[in-house]
PDB file of C-alpha atoms and ligand atoms in Angstrom:
ATOM      1  CA  MET A  28     -99.718 -68.045   8.542  1.00 64.00           C
ATOM      2  CA  SER A  29     -97.982 -64.649   8.502  1.00 91.00           C
ATOM      3  CA  ILE A  30     -98.827 -61.961  11.037  1.00 95.00           C
ATOM      4  CA  LYS A  31    -100.506 -58.925   9.486  1.00 97.00           C
ATOM      5  CA  LEU A  32    -101.482 -57.060  12.647  1.00 97.00           C
ATOM      6  CA  GLY A  33     -99.077 -56.836  15.575  1.00 97.00           C
ATOM      7  CA  ALA A  34    -100.022 -55.039  18.760  1.00 98.00           C
ATOM      8  CA  ILE A  35     -97.700 -53.992  21.560  1.00 98.00           C
ATOM      9  CA  GLY A  36     -99.777 -53.907  24.757  1.00 97.00           C
ATOM     10  CA  GLY A  37    -102.797 -56.133  25.328  1.00 96.00           C
ATOM     11  CA  GLY A  38    -104.558 -53.920  27.880  1.00 95.00           C
ATOM     12  CA  VAL A  39    -107.999 -52.300  27.742  1.00 92.00           C
ATOM     13  CA  MET A  40    -107.608 -50.451  24.426  1.00 92.00           C
ATOM     14  CA  GLY A  41    -105.508 -53.161  22.768  1.00 95.00           C
ATOM     15  CA  GLU A  42    -108.116 -55.800  23.614  1.00 95.00           C
ATOM     16  CA  ALA A  43    -111.029 -53.559  22.553  1.00 91.00           C
ATOM     17  CA  LEU A  44    -109.520 -53.035  19.115  1.00 94.00           C
ATOM     18  CA  ILE A  45    -108.311 -56.566  18.551  1.00 95.00           C
ATOM     19  CA  SER A  46    -111.498 -58.278  19.708  1.00 94.00           C
ATOM     20  CA  ARG A  47    -113.639 -56.230  17.341  1.00 93.00           C
ATOM     21  CA  LEU A  48    -111.250 -56.416  14.403  1.00 95.00           C
ATOM     22  CA  ILE A  49    -111.468 -60.201  14.668  1.00 95.00           C
ATOM     23  CA  ALA A  50    -115.238 -60.290  15.279  1.00 93.00           C
ATOM     24  CA  GLN A  51    -115.809 -58.074  12.238  1.00 92.00           C
ATOM     25  CA  LYS A  52    -113.408 -60.152  10.159  1.00 92.00           C
ATOM     26  CA  VAL A  53    -111.093 -57.232   9.386  1.00 93.00           C
ATOM     27  CA  TYR A  54    -108.283 -59.618  10.411  1.00 96.00           C
ATOM     28  CA  PRO A  55    -108.525 -63.358  10.996  1.00 97.00           C
ATOM     29  CA  ALA A  56    -107.306 -64.331  14.489  1.00 97.00           C
ATOM     30  CA  GLN A  57    -104.366 -66.295  13.063  1.00 97.00           C
ATOM     31  CA  GLU A  58    -102.960 -63.126  11.495  1.00 97.00           C
ATOM     32  CA  VAL A  59    -102.938 -61.192  14.785  1.00 98.00           C
ATOM     33  CA  LEU A  60    -100.170 -61.199  17.392  1.00 98.00           C
ATOM     34  CA  VAL A  61    -100.084 -59.297  20.673  1.00 98.00           C
ATOM     35  CA  SER A  62     -96.921 -58.760  22.692  1.00 97.00           C
ATOM     36  CA  GLU A  63     -97.564 -58.303  26.354  1.00 96.00           C
ATOM     37  CA  PRO A  64     -95.318 -58.659  29.426  1.00 96.00           C
ATOM     38  CA  GLN A  65     -97.844 -60.398  31.724  1.00 96.00           C
ATOM     39  CA  ALA A  66     -98.018 -64.162  31.163  1.00 97.00           C
ATOM     40  CA  GLN A  67    -101.515 -64.386  32.655  1.00 97.00           C
ATOM     41  CA  ARG A  68    -102.779 -61.690  30.318  1.00 97.00           C
ATOM     42  CA  ARG A  69    -101.128 -63.370  27.324  1.00 97.00           C
ATOM     43  CA  ASP A  70    -102.834 -66.680  28.178  1.00 97.00           C
ATOM     44  CA  PHE A  71    -106.182 -64.950  28.514  1.00 98.00           C
ATOM     45  CA  LEU A  72    -105.889 -63.162  25.159  1.00 98.00           C
ATOM     46  CA  GLN A  73    -104.744 -66.316  23.406  1.00 97.00           C
ATOM     47  CA  GLN A  74    -107.561 -68.429  24.775  1.00 97.00           C
ATOM     48  CA  GLN A  75    -110.261 -65.802  24.389  1.00 97.00           C
ATOM     49  CA  TYR A  76    -109.489 -64.776  20.801  1.00 97.00           C
ATOM     50  CA  GLN A  77    -107.275 -67.597  19.419  1.00 97.00           C
ATOM     51  CA  ILE A  78    -104.638 -65.020  18.480  1.00 97.00           C
ATOM     52  CA  GLN A  79    -100.883 -65.444  18.741  1.00 97.00           C
ATOM     53  CA  VAL A  80     -99.117 -63.913  21.715  1.00 97.00           C
ATOM     54  CA  SER A  81     -95.525 -63.184  22.637  1.00 97.00           C
ATOM     55  CA  ALA A  82     -93.469 -61.675  25.440  1.00 97.00           C
ATOM     56  CA  ASP A  83     -91.129 -60.201  22.824  1.00 96.00           C
ATOM     57  CA  ASN A  84     -92.227 -56.883  21.316  1.00 96.00           C
ATOM     58  CA  ARG A  85     -90.100 -57.584  18.238  1.00 95.00           C
ATOM     59  CA  ASP A  86     -92.601 -60.286  17.224  1.00 95.00           C
ATOM     60  CA  ALA A  87     -95.392 -57.691  17.051  1.00 96.00           C
ATOM     61  CA  ALA A  88     -93.157 -55.157  15.302  1.00 95.00           C
ATOM     62  CA  ALA A  89     -92.448 -57.750  12.576  1.00 94.00           C
ATOM     63  CA  ALA A  90     -96.099 -57.689  11.430  1.00 95.00           C
ATOM     64  CA  SER A  91     -96.478 -57.095   7.712  1.00 94.00           C
ATOM     65  CA  GLU A  92     -99.337 -54.581   7.687  1.00 96.00           C
ATOM     66  CA  VAL A  93     -99.933 -52.758  10.980  1.00 97.00           C
ATOM     67  CA  LEU A  94     -98.083 -52.292  14.258  1.00 97.00           C
ATOM     68  CA  LEU A  95    -100.508 -51.017  16.890  1.00 98.00           C
ATOM     69  CA  LEU A  96     -98.975 -49.280  19.905  1.00 97.00           C
ATOM     70  CA  ALA A  97    -101.410 -49.653  22.818  1.00 96.00           C
ATOM     71  CA  VAL A  98     -99.314 -49.105  25.928  1.00 96.00           C
ATOM     72  CA  LYS A  99     -99.312 -46.266  28.432  1.00 93.00           C
ATOM     73  CA  PRO A 100     -97.478 -43.223  27.015  1.00 90.00           C
ATOM     74  CA  GLN A 101     -94.809 -43.351  29.746  1.00 91.00           C
ATOM     75  CA  VAL A 102     -93.538 -46.768  28.579  1.00 94.00           C
ATOM     76  CA  LEU A 103     -92.920 -45.701  24.963  1.00 94.00           C
ATOM     77  CA  ASP A 104     -89.183 -45.260  25.532  1.00 93.00           C
ATOM     78  CA  ALA A 105     -88.932 -48.747  27.051  1.00 95.00           C
ATOM     79  CA  ILE A 106     -90.850 -50.176  24.076  1.00 95.00           C
ATOM     80  CA  VAL A 107     -88.533 -48.526  21.579  1.00 93.00           C
ATOM     81  CA  ALA A 108     -85.512 -49.832  23.527  1.00 93.00           C
ATOM     82  CA  SER A 109     -87.022 -53.354  23.541  1.00 91.00           C
ATOM     83  CA  LEU A 110     -87.217 -53.315  19.742  1.00 91.00           C
ATOM     84  CA  GLY A 111     -83.452 -52.761  19.444  1.00 84.00           C
ATOM     85  CA  SER A 112     -81.871 -51.666  16.207  1.00 75.00           C
ATOM     86  CA  ARG A 113     -84.491 -51.752  13.435  1.00 64.00           C
ATOM     87  CA  THR A 114     -82.029 -51.377  10.558  1.00 59.00           C
ATOM     88  CA  GLU A 115     -82.109 -55.060   9.643  1.00 60.00           C
ATOM     89  CA  VAL A 116     -85.866 -55.435   9.988  1.00 64.00           C
ATOM     90  CA  LYS A 117     -87.496 -56.152   6.646  1.00 68.00           C
ATOM     91  CA  SER A 118     -91.106 -55.347   7.477  1.00 72.00           C
ATOM     92  CA  GLN A 119     -92.085 -51.692   7.734  1.00 87.00           C
ATOM     93  CA  PRO A 120     -95.712 -51.873   8.854  1.00 95.00           C
ATOM     94  CA  LEU A 121     -97.904 -48.827   9.329  1.00 97.00           C
ATOM     95  CA  VAL A 122     -97.456 -47.769  12.965  1.00 97.00           C
ATOM     96  CA  ILE A 123    -100.718 -46.750  14.626  1.00 98.00           C
ATOM     97  CA  SER A 124    -100.309 -45.169  18.052  1.00 97.00           C
ATOM     98  CA  VAL A 125    -103.175 -44.632  20.495  1.00 95.00           C
ATOM     99  CA  LEU A 126    -100.805 -43.151  23.079  1.00 93.00           C
ATOM    100  CA  ALA A 127    -102.540 -40.076  24.458  1.00 89.00           C
ATOM    101  CA  GLY A 128    -100.474 -36.916  24.092  1.00 88.00           C
ATOM    102  CA  VAL A 129     -97.498 -38.476  22.283  1.00 93.00           C
ATOM    103  CA  PRO A 130     -96.817 -36.319  19.203  1.00 94.00           C
ATOM    104  CA  LEU A 131     -96.041 -37.618  15.724  1.00 96.00           C
ATOM    105  CA  LYS A 132     -92.600 -35.992  15.939  1.00 95.00           C
ATOM    106  CA  LYS A 133     -91.655 -38.264  18.845  1.00 94.00           C
ATOM    107  CA  LEU A 134     -93.143 -41.349  17.170  1.00 95.00           C
ATOM    108  CA  GLU A 135     -91.332 -40.551  13.937  1.00 95.00           C
ATOM    109  CA  ALA A 136     -88.039 -40.277  15.810  1.00 94.00           C
ATOM    110  CA  ALA A 137     -88.734 -43.696  17.348  1.00 93.00           C
ATOM    111  CA  PHE A 138     -89.823 -45.345  14.071  1.00 93.00           C
ATOM    112  CA  PRO A 139     -87.871 -43.545  11.333  1.00 90.00           C
ATOM    113  CA  GLU A 140     -88.811 -44.470   7.750  1.00 88.00           C
ATOM    114  CA  GLN A 141     -92.128 -45.999   8.866  1.00 93.00           C
ATOM    115  CA  PRO A 142     -95.528 -44.510   8.051  1.00 96.00           C
ATOM    116  CA  ILE A 143     -97.174 -43.400  11.316  1.00 97.00           C
ATOM    117  CA  ILE A 144    -100.712 -42.521  12.273  1.00 98.00           C
ATOM    118  CA  ARG A 145    -101.536 -41.027  15.649  1.00 97.00           C
ATOM    119  CA  ALA A 146    -105.021 -41.839  16.903  1.00 97.00           C
ATOM    120  CA  MET A 147    -107.153 -40.657  19.775  1.00 95.00           C
ATOM    121  CA  PRO A 148    -109.957 -43.110  20.545  1.00 95.00           C
ATOM    122  CA  ASN A 149    -112.229 -42.747  23.572  1.00 94.00           C
ATOM    123  CA  THR A 150    -113.497 -45.133  26.231  1.00 93.00           C
ATOM    124  CA  PRO A 151    -116.799 -46.096  24.500  1.00 95.00           C
ATOM    125  CA  ALA A 152    -114.560 -47.814  21.930  1.00 92.00           C
ATOM    126  CA  THR A 153    -114.454 -50.693  24.429  1.00 89.00           C
ATOM    127  CA  VAL A 154    -118.138 -51.351  23.640  1.00 92.00           C
ATOM    128  CA  GLY A 155    -117.888 -50.568  19.920  1.00 93.00           C
ATOM    129  CA  ALA A 156    -119.338 -47.046  20.259  1.00 96.00           C
ATOM    130  CA  GLY A 157    -116.105 -45.077  20.254  1.00 96.00           C
ATOM    131  CA  MET A 158    -115.225 -41.794  18.597  1.00 98.00           C
ATOM    132  CA  SER A 159    -111.689 -41.790  17.248  1.00 98.00           C
ATOM    133  CA  ALA A 160    -109.700 -39.109  15.476  1.00 98.00           C
ATOM    134  CA  ILE A 161    -106.623 -39.901  13.401  1.00 98.00           C
ATOM    135  CA  ALA A 162    -103.748 -37.684  12.270  1.00 98.00           C
ATOM    136  CA  SER A 163    -101.160 -38.687   9.676  1.00 97.00           C
ATOM    137  CA  GLY A 164     -97.404 -38.443   9.859  1.00 96.00           C
ATOM    138  CA  ARG A 165     -95.004 -37.338   7.129  1.00 94.00           C
ATOM    139  CA  ILE A 166     -94.796 -40.406   4.914  1.00 93.00           C
ATOM    140  CA  VAL A 167     -98.336 -41.678   5.190  1.00 95.00           C
ATOM    141  CA  GLU A 168    -100.128 -42.488   1.919  1.00 96.00           C
ATOM    142  CA  THR A 169    -103.829 -42.654   1.103  1.00 96.00           C
ATOM    143  CA  HIS A 170    -103.985 -46.427   1.510  1.00 96.00           C
ATOM    144  CA  HIS A 171    -102.516 -46.142   5.011  1.00 97.00           C
ATOM    145  CA  ILE A 172    -105.271 -43.705   5.983  1.00 97.00           C
ATOM    146  CA  SER A 173    -107.930 -46.071   4.588  1.00 97.00           C
ATOM    147  CA  LEU A 174    -106.388 -48.920   6.569  1.00 96.00           C
ATOM    148  CA  ALA A 175    -106.359 -46.889   9.811  1.00 97.00           C
ATOM    149  CA  LYS A 176    -109.955 -45.822   9.222  1.00 97.00           C
ATOM    150  CA  SER A 177    -111.047 -49.433   8.731  1.00 96.00           C
ATOM    151  CA  ILE A 178    -109.348 -50.318  12.025  1.00 96.00           C
ATOM    152  CA  PHE A 179    -111.026 -47.577  14.077  1.00 96.00           C
ATOM    153  CA  LYS A 180    -114.390 -48.134  12.362  1.00 96.00           C
ATOM    154  CA  ALA A 181    -114.339 -51.537  14.031  1.00 93.00           C
ATOM    155  CA  VAL A 182    -114.794 -49.742  17.378  1.00 92.00           C
ATOM    156  CA  GLY A 183    -117.086 -46.877  16.358  1.00 97.00           C
ATOM    157  CA  GLU A 184    -116.781 -43.725  14.285  1.00 97.00           C
ATOM    158  CA  VAL A 185    -113.594 -42.134  12.965  1.00 98.00           C
ATOM    159  CA  VAL A 186    -112.617 -38.701  11.648  1.00 98.00           C
ATOM    160  CA  GLU A 187    -109.356 -37.468  10.157  1.00 98.00           C
ATOM    161  CA  VAL A 188    -107.846 -34.241  11.512  1.00 98.00           C
ATOM    162  CA  PRO A 189    -104.516 -32.446  11.271  1.00 97.00           C
ATOM    163  CA  GLU A 190    -102.349 -33.200  14.308  1.00 96.00           C
ATOM    164  CA  SER A 191    -102.685 -29.574  15.465  1.00 96.00           C
ATOM    165  CA  LEU A 192    -106.333 -30.357  16.342  1.00 97.00           C
ATOM    166  CA  MET A 193    -105.559 -33.400  18.516  1.00 96.00           C
ATOM    167  CA  ASP A 194    -105.667 -31.346  21.749  1.00 95.00           C
ATOM    168  CA  ALA A 195    -109.125 -30.076  20.790  1.00 97.00           C
ATOM    169  CA  VAL A 196    -110.219 -33.658  20.029  1.00 97.00           C
ATOM    170  CA  THR A 197    -108.921 -34.686  23.461  1.00 95.00           C
ATOM    171  CA  GLY A 198    -110.921 -31.891  25.119  1.00 96.00           C
ATOM    172  CA  LEU A 199    -114.146 -32.924  23.391  1.00 98.00           C
ATOM    173  CA  SER A 200    -114.423 -36.626  22.540  1.00 98.00           C
ATOM    174  CA  GLY A 201    -111.455 -37.862  24.577  1.00 95.00           C
ATOM    175  CA  SER A 202    -112.587 -36.323  27.853  1.00 96.00           C
ATOM    176  CA  GLY A 203    -116.265 -36.087  26.848  1.00 97.00           C
ATOM    177  CA  PRO A 204    -117.364 -39.455  28.295  1.00 97.00           C
ATOM    178  CA  ALA A 205    -116.649 -38.015  31.779  1.00 98.00           C
ATOM    179  CA  TYR A 206    -118.838 -34.964  31.133  1.00 98.00           C
ATOM    180  CA  VAL A 207    -121.695 -37.089  29.819  1.00 98.00           C
ATOM    181  CA  ALA A 208    -121.353 -39.518  32.737  1.00 98.00           C
ATOM    182  CA  MET A 209    -121.590 -36.561  35.134  1.00 98.00           C
ATOM    183  CA  ALA A 210    -124.678 -35.266  33.338  1.00 98.00           C
ATOM    184  CA  ILE A 211    -126.322 -38.700  33.599  1.00 98.00           C
ATOM    185  CA  GLU A 212    -125.489 -38.918  37.291  1.00 98.00           C
ATOM    186  CA  ALA A 213    -126.848 -35.413  37.927  1.00 98.00           C
ATOM    187  CA  LEU A 214    -130.066 -36.115  35.996  1.00 98.00           C
ATOM    188  CA  ALA A 215    -130.577 -39.216  38.130  1.00 98.00           C
ATOM    189  CA  ASP A 216    -129.947 -37.154  41.272  1.00 98.00           C
ATOM    190  CA  GLY A 217    -132.606 -34.716  40.072  1.00 98.00           C
ATOM    191  CA  GLY A 218    -135.030 -37.596  39.640  1.00 98.00           C
ATOM    192  CA  VAL A 219    -134.293 -38.810  43.168  1.00 98.00           C
ATOM    193  CA  ALA A 220    -134.775 -35.249  44.477  1.00 98.00           C
ATOM    194  CA  ALA A 221    -138.164 -35.263  42.770  1.00 98.00           C
ATOM    195  CA  GLY A 222    -139.113 -38.525  44.505  1.00 98.00           C
ATOM    196  CA  LEU A 223    -138.037 -41.336  42.162  1.00 98.00           C
ATOM    197  CA  PRO A 224    -136.346 -44.450  43.558  1.00 98.00           C
ATOM    198  CA  ARG A 225    -132.600 -44.429  42.686  1.00 98.00           C
ATOM    199  CA  ALA A 226    -132.663 -47.436  40.347  1.00 98.00           C
ATOM    200  CA  ILE A 227    -135.545 -46.052  38.324  1.00 98.00           C
ATOM    201  CA  ALA A 228    -134.025 -42.556  38.207  1.00 98.00           C
ATOM    202  CA  ALA A 229    -130.704 -44.007  36.981  1.00 98.00           C
ATOM    203  CA  LYS A 230    -132.461 -45.983  34.247  1.00 98.00           C
ATOM    204  CA  LEU A 231    -134.514 -42.995  33.089  1.00 98.00           C
ATOM    205  CA  ALA A 232    -131.434 -40.747  32.986  1.00 98.00           C
ATOM    206  CA  LEU A 233    -129.295 -43.219  31.063  1.00 98.00           C
ATOM    207  CA  GLN A 234    -131.926 -44.120  28.495  1.00 98.00           C
ATOM    208  CA  THR A 235    -132.880 -40.466  27.991  1.00 98.00           C
ATOM    209  CA  VAL A 236    -129.294 -39.569  27.072  1.00 98.00           C
ATOM    210  CA  LEU A 237    -128.864 -42.678  24.913  1.00 98.00           C
ATOM    211  CA  GLY A 238    -132.205 -42.190  23.154  1.00 98.00           C
ATOM    212  CA  THR A 239    -131.686 -38.474  22.544  1.00 98.00           C
ATOM    213  CA  ALA A 240    -128.263 -39.106  21.007  1.00 97.00           C
ATOM    214  CA  GLN A 241    -129.722 -41.847  18.810  1.00 97.00           C
ATOM    215  CA  LEU A 242    -132.640 -39.656  17.730  1.00 97.00           C
ATOM    216  CA  LEU A 243    -130.295 -36.793  16.811  1.00 98.00           C
ATOM    217  CA  GLN A 244    -128.050 -39.156  14.896  1.00 96.00           C
ATOM    218  CA  GLU A 245    -130.819 -40.923  12.976  1.00 97.00           C
ATOM    219  CA  SER A 246    -132.979 -37.861  12.251  1.00 97.00           C
ATOM    220  CA  GLY A 247    -130.120 -35.501  11.404  1.00 97.00           C
ATOM    221  CA  LEU A 248    -131.937 -32.809  13.437  1.00 97.00           C
ATOM    222  CA  HIS A 249    -129.898 -29.943  14.830  1.00 98.00           C
ATOM    223  CA  PRO A 250    -129.928 -30.211  18.661  1.00 98.00           C
ATOM    224  CA  ALA A 251    -131.684 -26.819  18.875  1.00 97.00           C
ATOM    225  CA  GLN A 252    -134.486 -28.109  16.595  1.00 97.00           C
ATOM    226  CA  LEU A 253    -135.041 -31.092  18.852  1.00 97.00           C
ATOM    227  CA  LYS A 254    -135.098 -28.837  21.928  1.00 97.00           C
ATOM    228  CA  ASP A 255    -137.639 -26.536  20.238  1.00 97.00           C
ATOM    229  CA  ARG A 256    -139.854 -29.509  19.342  1.00 95.00           C
ATOM    230  CA  VAL A 257    -140.176 -30.641  22.939  1.00 95.00           C
ATOM    231  CA  THR A 258    -140.713 -27.247  24.566  1.00 97.00           C
ATOM    232  CA  SER A 259    -144.391 -26.313  24.521  1.00 96.00           C
ATOM    233  CA  PRO A 260    -145.449 -22.774  25.471  1.00 97.00           C
ATOM    234  CA  GLY A 261    -145.628 -22.371  29.241  1.00 97.00           C
ATOM    235  CA  GLY A 262    -144.841 -26.075  29.640  1.00 97.00           C
ATOM    236  CA  THR A 263    -142.617 -28.198  31.831  1.00 97.00           C
ATOM    237  CA  THR A 264    -139.632 -28.494  29.492  1.00 98.00           C
ATOM    238  CA  ILE A 265    -139.172 -24.767  28.920  1.00 98.00           C
ATOM    239  CA  ALA A 266    -139.193 -24.355  32.713  1.00 98.00           C
ATOM    240  CA  GLY A 267    -136.339 -26.882  32.900  1.00 98.00           C
ATOM    241  CA  VAL A 268    -134.494 -25.255  29.992  1.00 98.00           C
ATOM    242  CA  ALA A 269    -134.733 -21.847  31.688  1.00 98.00           C
ATOM    243  CA  ALA A 270    -133.261 -23.342  34.868  1.00 98.00           C
ATOM    244  CA  LEU A 271    -130.357 -24.817  32.866  1.00 98.00           C
ATOM    245  CA  GLU A 272    -129.672 -21.456  31.208  1.00 98.00           C
ATOM    246  CA  LYS A 273    -129.764 -19.663  34.572  1.00 98.00           C
ATOM    247  CA  ALA A 274    -127.179 -22.122  35.926  1.00 98.00           C
ATOM    248  CA  GLY A 275    -124.893 -21.537  32.905  1.00 98.00           C
ATOM    249  CA  CYS A 276    -125.131 -25.126  31.623  1.00 97.00           C
ATOM    250  CA  ARG A 277    -124.020 -24.344  28.059  1.00 97.00           C
ATOM    251  CA  SER A 278    -121.180 -22.139  29.159  1.00 98.00           C
ATOM    252  CA  ALA A 279    -120.040 -24.777  31.693  1.00 98.00           C
ATOM    253  CA  LEU A 280    -119.798 -27.387  28.915  1.00 98.00           C
ATOM    254  CA  ILE A 281    -117.935 -25.019  26.587  1.00 98.00           C
ATOM    255  CA  GLU A 282    -115.526 -24.165  29.407  1.00 98.00           C
ATOM    256  CA  ALA A 283    -115.048 -27.863  30.216  1.00 98.00           C
ATOM    257  CA  VAL A 284    -113.956 -28.630  26.645  1.00 98.00           C
ATOM    258  CA  LEU A 285    -111.648 -25.586  26.612  1.00 98.00           C
ATOM    259  CA  ALA A 286    -110.118 -26.458  30.004  1.00 97.00           C
ATOM    260  CA  ALA A 287    -109.368 -30.036  28.873  1.00 96.00           C
ATOM    261  CA  TYR A 288    -108.019 -28.732  25.550  1.00 96.00           C
ATOM    262  CA  ARG A 289    -105.632 -26.348  27.345  1.00 96.00           C
ATOM    263  CA  ARG A 290    -104.544 -29.051  29.775  1.00 94.00           C
ATOM    264  CA  SER A 291    -103.837 -31.406  26.865  1.00 91.00           C
ATOM    265  CA  GLN A 292    -101.710 -28.660  25.255  1.00 91.00           C
ATOM    266  CA  GLU A 293     -99.803 -28.204  28.525  1.00 90.00           C
ATOM    267  CA  LEU A 294     -99.185 -31.933  29.011  1.00 84.00           C
ATOM    268  CA  GLY A 295     -97.941 -32.233  25.410  1.00 78.00           C
ATOM    269  CA  LYS A 296     -95.143 -29.744  26.168  1.00 76.00           C
ATOM    270  CA  HIS A 297     -93.502 -32.067  28.734  1.00 66.00           C
TER     271      HIS A 297
HETATM  272  N1  NAP B  24    -108.620 -46.986  27.581  1.00 60.58           N
HETATM  273  C1  NAP B  24    -109.083 -45.981  26.848  1.00 60.58           C
HETATM  274  O1  NAP B  24    -110.280 -45.724  26.759  1.00 60.58           O
HETATM  275  C2  NAP B  24    -108.136 -45.117  26.038  1.00 60.58           C
HETATM  276  C3  NAP B  24    -108.665 -44.026  25.303  1.00 60.58           C
HETATM  277  C4  NAP B  24    -107.779 -43.250  24.535  1.00 60.58           C
HETATM  278  C5  NAP B  24    -106.437 -43.544  24.476  1.00 60.58           C
HETATM  279  N2  NAP B  24    -105.967 -44.593  25.209  1.00 60.58           N
HETATM  280  C6  NAP B  24    -104.545 -44.856  25.147  1.00 60.58           C
HETATM  281  O2  NAP B  24    -104.328 -46.234  24.955  1.00 60.58           O
HETATM  282  C7  NAP B  24    -103.098 -46.592  25.567  1.00 60.58           C
HETATM  283  C8  NAP B  24    -103.308 -47.858  26.359  1.00 60.58           C
HETATM  284  O3  NAP B  24    -104.284 -47.599  27.365  1.00 60.58           O
HETATM  285  P1  NAP B  24    -105.055 -48.771  28.088  1.00 60.58           P
HETATM  286  O4  NAP B  24    -106.202 -48.155  28.806  1.00 60.58           O
HETATM  287  O5  NAP B  24    -105.269 -49.886  27.131  1.00 60.58           O
HETATM  288  O6  NAP B  24    -103.918 -49.170  29.166  1.00 60.58           O
HETATM  289  P2  NAP B  24    -103.667 -50.585  29.865  1.00 60.58           P
HETATM  290  O7  NAP B  24    -104.957 -51.299  30.040  1.00 60.58           O
HETATM  291  O8  NAP B  24    -102.782 -50.333  31.038  1.00 60.58           O
HETATM  292  O9  NAP B  24    -102.855 -51.378  28.750  1.00 60.58           O
HETATM  293  C9  NAP B  24    -101.481 -51.226  28.520  1.00 60.58           C
HETATM  294  C10 NAP B  24    -100.915 -52.628  28.302  1.00 60.58           C
HETATM  295  O10 NAP B  24     -99.560 -52.531  27.875  1.00 60.58           O
HETATM  296  C11 NAP B  24     -98.807 -53.486  28.583  1.00 60.58           C
HETATM  297  N3  NAP B  24     -97.392 -53.111  28.681  1.00 60.58           N
HETATM  298  C12 NAP B  24     -96.759 -52.395  29.638  1.00 60.58           C
HETATM  299  N4  NAP B  24     -95.446 -52.316  29.389  1.00 60.58           N
HETATM  300  C13 NAP B  24     -95.228 -53.007  28.239  1.00 60.58           C
HETATM  301  C14 NAP B  24     -94.075 -53.311  27.475  1.00 60.58           C
HETATM  302  N5  NAP B  24     -92.862 -52.868  27.846  1.00 60.58           N
HETATM  303  N6  NAP B  24     -94.233 -54.058  26.348  1.00 60.58           N
HETATM  304  C15 NAP B  24     -95.430 -54.488  25.964  1.00 60.58           C
HETATM  305  N7  NAP B  24     -96.562 -54.244  26.647  1.00 60.58           N
HETATM  306  C16 NAP B  24     -96.467 -53.507  27.776  1.00 60.58           C
HETATM  307  C17 NAP B  24     -99.450 -53.490  29.940  1.00 60.58           C
HETATM  308  O11 NAP B  24     -99.073 -54.658  30.645  1.00 60.58           O
HETATM  309  P3  NAP B  24     -98.958 -54.593  32.266  1.00 60.58           P
HETATM  310  O12 NAP B  24    -100.360 -54.575  32.759  1.00 60.58           O
HETATM  311  O13 NAP B  24     -98.218 -55.812  32.613  1.00 60.58           O
HETATM  312  O14 NAP B  24     -98.222 -53.326  32.607  1.00 60.58           O
HETATM  313  C18 NAP B  24    -100.921 -53.457  29.588  1.00 60.58           C
HETATM  314  O15 NAP B  24    -101.444 -54.735  29.319  1.00 60.58           O
HETATM  315  C19 NAP B  24    -102.648 -45.411  26.416  1.00 60.58           C
HETATM  316  O16 NAP B  24    -101.547 -44.783  25.802  1.00 60.58           O
HETATM  317  C20 NAP B  24    -103.823 -44.494  26.432  1.00 60.58           C
HETATM  318  O17 NAP B  24    -103.420 -43.147  26.390  1.00 60.58           O
HETATM  319  C21 NAP B  24    -106.777 -45.386  25.979  1.00 60.58           C
END
């Protein structure tokens, strides 16, 4: 059977995408090939998902529909070199890159004449709860965008943005899992400070964040409306909210997103 989806790099993000695309029947396993330098990793991926594997990146690049680039950004040049001259290659699959910080201009120079979509997924994609943003290159058509969306929907939610907003996406959803993890850790610490055993405090903190996000998503409530609903006059929650405001919680989060956004801009210049 012919290969429709080729992936270069079978690491964390490559596996997250491929495993869910197969589980959700977006691609049957026989139509997926991953090229990966480590023999042990190739064997694992082949046995775990019944996909095809190769040590030669040209096998993935020959896919008919999509070529997924899922390697560390610093090995892009080596990948391009490993593909050799592409002038005789018949297949021109849509190239989807998840390489953080690598601009479309660089990808387009590496894969001239091929439609290219740059994507920025985040770590929760590995459990199917990711938030990905995609930006289209010069010769991308509507059906390519639909295809890319169907791929990232397999690991969570997806939005389309102009490439100029990718640094802002990085600052919010790309780096965001670290901010939320810190908030969960700090909430648990607060619980311990107030006398809860660590394991119970950790569980309460995690489920409170998870449940609040789910409630906001399912109800469509604005976060401020939810906050207002749970703050009774002179009650416990408004006392906590006042403490958060005094400590500059909102401003700290805004500054965190802006700092990561600026850093992403800086890194993109190199
Ligand atoms: N993980 C995330 O949550 C996340 C989120 C957003 C964006 N991303 C982006 O996704 C990309 C991959 O990240 P990752 O976390 O999946 O990294 P990773 O786990 O290190 O995976 C990269 C894979 O590529 C393989 N590789 C290295 N050189 C290669 C070559 N020349 N040809 C083919 N394969 C090669 C690596 O094999 P070896 O182990 O043998 O080197 C490894 O299996 C990065 O560009 C990152 O910016 C990741």
